[in-house]
Tab-separated table of C-alpha atoms and ligand atoms in Angstrom:
chain	number	residue	atom	x	y	z
A	6	UNK	CA	-84.235	-54.404	35.370
A	7	UNK	CA	-80.666	-55.287	34.344
A	8	UNK	CA	-78.061	-52.535	34.763
A	9	UNK	CA	-77.059	-50.683	31.611
A	10	UNK	CA	-73.931	-51.973	29.903
A	11	UNK	CA	-71.234	-49.890	28.362
A	12	UNK	CA	-70.326	-50.123	24.684
A	13	UNK	CA	-67.900	-52.986	25.391
A	14	UNK	CA	-70.581	-54.957	27.154
A	15	UNK	CA	-68.314	-55.653	30.179
A	16	UNK	CA	-68.492	-52.789	32.613
A	17	UNK	CA	-71.402	-50.598	33.615
A	18	UNK	CA	-71.133	-46.980	32.481
A	19	UNK	CA	-69.796	-44.519	35.076
A	20	UNK	CA	-72.472	-42.864	37.173
A	21	UNK	CA	-73.633	-39.474	36.053
A	22	UNK	CA	-75.316	-36.603	37.801
A	23	UNK	CA	-74.789	-35.251	41.271
A	24	UNK	CA	-75.056	-38.622	42.989
A	25	UNK	CA	-72.348	-40.355	40.908
A	26	UNK	CA	-70.158	-37.313	40.486
A	27	UNK	CA	-69.834	-36.869	44.242
A	28	UNK	CA	-67.592	-39.973	44.391
A	29	UNK	CA	-65.196	-38.671	41.783
A	30	UNK	CA	-62.204	-36.530	42.751
A	31	UNK	CA	-62.353	-33.296	40.914
A	32	UNK	CA	-59.218	-31.854	39.387
A	33	UNK	CA	-58.122	-28.714	41.110
A	34	UNK	CA	-55.782	-26.055	39.829
A	35	UNK	CA	-52.682	-26.086	42.027
A	36	UNK	CA	-50.892	-22.826	42.508
A	37	UNK	CA	-47.151	-22.404	42.092
A	38	UNK	CA	-46.776	-21.627	45.792
A	39	UNK	CA	-48.349	-24.985	46.677
A	40	UNK	CA	-46.007	-26.803	44.287
A	41	UNK	CA	-43.072	-25.037	45.877
A	42	UNK	CA	-44.231	-25.945	49.364
A	43	UNK	CA	-44.393	-29.657	48.444
A	44	UNK	CA	-41.245	-29.896	46.357
A	45	UNK	CA	-39.093	-27.645	48.459
A	46	UNK	CA	-38.177	-25.558	45.415
A	47	UNK	CA	-39.688	-22.139	45.008
A	48	UNK	CA	-41.887	-21.968	41.934
A	49	UNK	CA	-41.326	-18.968	39.725
A	50	UNK	CA	-45.021	-18.644	39.065
A	51	UNK	CA	-46.635	-17.662	35.784
A	52	UNK	CA	-44.866	-15.046	33.649
A	53	UNK	CA	-46.339	-11.584	33.845
A	54	UNK	CA	-48.213	-10.386	30.763
A	55	UNK	CA	-45.934	-8.967	28.071
A	56	UNK	CA	-45.513	-5.242	28.293
A	57	UNK	CA	-46.344	-5.058	31.985
A	58	UNK	CA	-43.956	-3.248	34.214
A	59	UNK	CA	-41.462	-5.693	35.618
A	60	UNK	CA	-41.764	-8.120	32.686
A	61	UNK	CA	-38.684	-10.329	32.282
A	62	UNK	CA	-39.015	-10.279	28.515
A	63	UNK	CA	-37.345	-7.336	26.914
A	64	UNK	CA	-38.933	-5.963	23.779
A	65	UNK	CA	-37.059	-7.026	20.635
A	66	UNK	CA	-35.235	-4.070	19.196
A	67	UNK	CA	-33.719	-5.811	16.161
A	68	UNK	CA	-34.365	-8.974	14.113
A	69	UNK	CA	-33.032	-12.254	15.471
A	70	UNK	CA	-30.020	-13.795	13.711
A	71	UNK	CA	-27.562	-12.303	11.276
A	72	UNK	CA	-28.487	-9.051	9.611
A	73	UNK	CA	-27.249	-7.369	6.464
A	74	UNK	CA	-25.678	-3.943	6.532
A	75	UNK	CA	-26.404	-1.207	3.987
A	76	UNK	CA	-22.983	-1.984	2.492
A	77	UNK	CA	-24.025	-5.631	2.025
A	78	UNK	CA	-27.194	-4.555	0.252
A	79	UNK	CA	-25.228	-2.152	-1.949
A	80	UNK	CA	-22.772	-4.903	-2.916
A	81	UNK	CA	-25.635	-7.236	-3.822
A	82	UNK	CA	-27.454	-4.640	-5.907
A	83	UNK	CA	-24.229	-3.774	-7.753
A	84	UNK	CA	-23.368	-7.421	-8.424
A	85	UNK	CA	-26.834	-8.289	-9.664
A	86	UNK	CA	-26.689	-5.444	-12.180
A	87	UNK	CA	-30.420	-5.060	-12.642
A	88	UNK	CA	-31.334	-8.734	-12.706
A	89	UNK	CA	-34.950	-9.272	-11.673
A	90	UNK	CA	-35.367	-10.576	-8.110
A	91	UNK	CA	-36.409	-14.050	-9.224
A	92	UNK	CA	-35.746	-16.982	-6.949
A	93	UNK	CA	-35.091	-19.310	-9.872
A	94	UNK	CA	-32.054	-17.150	-10.669
A	95	UNK	CA	-30.499	-17.779	-7.263
A	96	UNK	CA	-27.529	-19.771	-8.571
A	97	UNK	CA	-26.863	-17.248	-11.316
A	98	UNK	CA	-26.958	-14.481	-8.724
A	99	UNK	CA	-24.574	-16.351	-6.453
A	100	UNK	CA	-22.143	-16.656	-9.367
A	101	UNK	CA	-22.428	-12.937	-10.079
A	102	UNK	CA	-21.882	-12.068	-6.435
A	103	UNK	CA	-18.912	-14.394	-6.096
A	104	UNK	CA	-17.297	-13.056	-9.241
A	105	UNK	CA	-17.705	-9.490	-8.023
A	106	UNK	CA	-16.584	-10.086	-4.442
A	107	UNK	CA	-14.208	-13.074	-4.944
A	108	UNK	CA	-16.358	-14.988	-2.521
A	109	UNK	CA	-19.744	-15.020	-0.875
A	110	UNK	CA	-19.703	-12.917	2.254
A	111	UNK	CA	-22.125	-14.016	4.927
A	112	UNK	CA	-23.698	-10.588	5.296
A	113	UNK	CA	-24.147	-10.356	1.540
A	114	UNK	CA	-25.897	-13.724	1.502
A	115	UNK	CA	-28.357	-12.360	4.038
A	116	UNK	CA	-28.849	-9.277	1.875
A	117	UNK	CA	-29.416	-11.512	-1.165
A	118	UNK	CA	-31.986	-13.530	0.793
A	119	UNK	CA	-33.855	-10.333	1.635
A	120	UNK	CA	-33.624	-9.248	-1.983
A	121	UNK	CA	-35.255	-12.495	-3.114
A	122	UNK	CA	-37.603	-12.756	-0.091
A	123	UNK	CA	-36.060	-16.089	0.865
A	124	UNK	CA	-35.020	-17.368	4.264
A	125	UNK	CA	-31.275	-16.808	4.784
A	126	UNK	CA	-30.910	-20.532	5.510
A	127	UNK	CA	-32.148	-21.358	2.004
A	128	UNK	CA	-29.503	-19.143	0.412
A	129	UNK	CA	-26.774	-20.456	2.719
A	130	UNK	CA	-27.769	-24.039	1.895
A	131	UNK	CA	-27.337	-23.506	-1.839
A	132	UNK	CA	-24.134	-21.500	-1.434
A	133	UNK	CA	-22.520	-24.110	0.772
A	134	UNK	CA	-23.659	-27.083	-1.302
A	135	UNK	CA	-21.682	-26.394	-4.481
A	136	UNK	CA	-17.907	-26.691	-4.344
A	137	UNK	CA	-17.473	-23.766	-6.711
A	138	UNK	CA	-19.055	-21.361	-4.262
A	139	UNK	CA	-16.968	-20.141	-1.394
A	140	UNK	CA	-18.677	-18.687	1.666
A	141	UNK	CA	-16.434	-16.242	3.510
A	142	UNK	CA	-16.811	-14.718	6.931
A	143	UNK	CA	-17.508	-11.013	6.791
A	144	UNK	CA	-14.073	-9.991	7.985
A	145	UNK	CA	-12.048	-12.653	6.165
A	146	UNK	CA	-9.423	-11.462	3.669
A	147	UNK	CA	-10.331	-11.680	0.003
A	148	UNK	CA	-8.780	-14.621	-1.834
A	149	UNK	CA	-6.407	-14.047	-4.788
A	150	UNK	CA	-8.024	-12.849	-8.019
A	151	UNK	CA	-7.754	-16.189	-9.829
A	152	UNK	CA	-8.662	-19.597	-8.438
A	153	UNK	CA	-7.337	-22.723	-10.118
A	154	UNK	CA	-9.363	-25.815	-9.362
A	155	UNK	CA	-7.904	-29.212	-10.146
A	156	UNK	CA	-10.219	-32.188	-10.221
A	157	UNK	CA	-9.253	-34.862	-7.752
A	158	UNK	CA	-11.794	-37.418	-8.945
A	159	UNK	CA	-10.447	-40.894	-9.632
A	160	UNK	CA	-10.356	-40.701	-13.470
A	161	UNK	CA	-8.499	-37.407	-13.304
A	162	UNK	CA	-6.165	-38.586	-10.569
A	163	UNK	CA	-5.274	-41.650	-12.677
A	164	UNK	CA	-4.620	-39.388	-15.647
A	165	UNK	CA	-2.105	-37.291	-13.737
A	166	UNK	CA	-4.389	-34.906	-11.875
A	167	UNK	CA	-2.866	-35.681	-8.487
A	168	UNK	CA	0.637	-34.863	-9.724
A	169	UNK	CA	-0.689	-31.722	-11.431
A	170	UNK	CA	-2.320	-30.605	-8.188
A	171	UNK	CA	0.888	-31.204	-6.248
A	172	UNK	CA	2.972	-29.266	-8.718
A	173	UNK	CA	0.606	-26.308	-8.947
A	174	UNK	CA	0.314	-26.172	-5.197
A	175	UNK	CA	4.064	-26.252	-4.772
A	176	UNK	CA	4.462	-23.239	-7.047
A	177	UNK	CA	1.146	-21.458	-7.683
A	178	UNK	CA	1.255	-19.019	-10.595
A	179	UNK	CA	1.334	-15.382	-9.423
A	180	UNK	CA	-2.020	-14.019	-8.280
A	181	UNK	CA	-3.621	-17.425	-8.040
A	182	UNK	CA	-4.497	-20.026	-5.521
A	183	UNK	CA	-4.879	-23.732	-6.210
A	184	UNK	CA	-7.699	-25.815	-4.796
A	185	UNK	CA	-8.740	-29.450	-5.236
A	186	UNK	CA	-12.241	-29.891	-6.619
A	187	UNK	CA	-14.715	-32.723	-7.062
A	188	UNK	CA	-15.641	-34.132	-10.481
A	189	UNK	CA	-16.275	-31.375	-12.977
A	190	UNK	CA	-18.138	-33.545	-15.449
A	191	UNK	CA	-15.174	-33.527	-17.817
A	192	UNK	CA	-13.793	-36.974	-17.069
A	193	UNK	CA	-13.304	-37.568	-20.825
A	194	UNK	CA	-10.816	-34.688	-20.790
A	195	UNK	CA	-8.900	-35.842	-17.718
A	196	UNK	CA	-7.125	-34.422	-15.962
A	197	UNK	CA	-9.668	-31.660	-15.750
A	198	UNK	CA	-8.899	-28.250	-14.381
A	199	UNK	CA	-10.638	-24.889	-14.284
A	200	UNK	CA	-9.035	-21.471	-14.215
A	201	UNK	CA	-11.807	-19.345	-12.811
A	202	UNK	CA	-14.758	-20.451	-14.902
A	203	UNK	CA	-12.592	-21.478	-17.851
A	204	UNK	CA	-12.116	-25.228	-18.244
A	205	UNK	CA	-8.679	-26.503	-19.182
A	206	UNK	CA	-8.980	-29.964	-20.726
A	207	UNK	CA	-6.115	-32.444	-20.428
A	208	UNK	CA	-4.492	-29.923	-18.160
A	209	UNK	CA	-0.765	-29.603	-17.735
A	210	UNK	CA	1.222	-26.926	-15.872
A	211	UNK	CA	1.963	-25.359	-19.249
A	212	UNK	CA	-1.646	-25.256	-20.442
A	213	UNK	CA	-2.749	-23.856	-17.091
A	214	UNK	CA	-0.123	-21.122	-17.375
A	215	UNK	CA	-1.349	-20.320	-20.889
A	216	UNK	CA	-4.933	-20.096	-19.645
A	217	UNK	CA	-3.863	-17.607	-17.003
A	218	UNK	CA	-1.568	-15.672	-19.333
A	219	UNK	CA	1.621	-16.167	-17.355
A	220	UNK	CA	4.915	-17.714	-18.435
A	221	UNK	CA	5.108	-21.474	-18.304
A	222	UNK	CA	6.713	-22.871	-15.141
A	223	UNK	CA	10.268	-24.194	-15.365
A	224	UNK	CA	10.616	-27.794	-16.410
A	225	UNK	CA	10.806	-30.265	-13.515
A	226	UNK	CA	13.997	-32.253	-12.893
A	227	UNK	CA	14.537	-35.204	-15.213
A	228	UNK	CA	12.745	-38.334	-14.092
A	229	UNK	CA	9.821	-36.476	-12.502
A	230	UNK	CA	6.492	-37.905	-13.719
A	231	UNK	CA	4.903	-35.339	-16.001
A	232	UNK	CA	1.583	-34.240	-14.582
A	233	UNK	CA	-1.299	-34.414	-16.966
A	234	UNK	CA	-0.011	-37.426	-18.864
A	235	UNK	CA	-0.816	-41.021	-18.380
A	236	UNK	CA	2.007	-43.053	-17.040
A	237	UNK	CA	2.685	-46.013	-19.272
B	16	FES	S1	-13.285	-37.107	-12.331
B	16	FES	FE1	-12.338	-35.310	-13.024
B	16	FES	S2	-13.819	-34.409	-14.284
B	16	FES	FE2	-14.752	-36.189	-13.569
């Protein structure tokens, strides 16, 4: 009788039963001490069960990662002013928190994540994605009350935005700071600028001063290109 063929028709199937199995080498569990004896390096051996005396793992006493303080939670609750804890309102809540705190403190972002039952990374991702949000370290000083953002996109730069940014930066109106910003979606009103949340179309130093409610800056020396106007 011909020997049985395996499924590929080439090789006979491996022997089974005691007779065939005797020729196979059986896998054996090797202890850590044996590994150490062969390699020359002592093997640490398996970890002891958690909770046993002498365990190297210490019990976790607080959550991993950044945590929010009671003050962070209080700031978030105050800024949200009774808004429902809906995740689809995350951006609106970030705006409210930034307006109240002049920035988004890291601890408060964690508190907001807990408030909305989101992972802190999700809240940090959104907060750090948009240029109009500013994430601040917990101990960082608060920025000035008013932020002036000047668009530095190409259409605005060609319309005088770059000169406007230079001039505002050289002499920021009192109580303000001046930051460059990406396109604000107001290219048809270039150069675009925002005082806080208030857009200033076709911005000039004078119109920015009016939007803030401060006196207009002194006129530049003759011959200086006027920011906010196209150069002919
Ligand atoms: S490039 Fe300035 S608003 Fe678009």
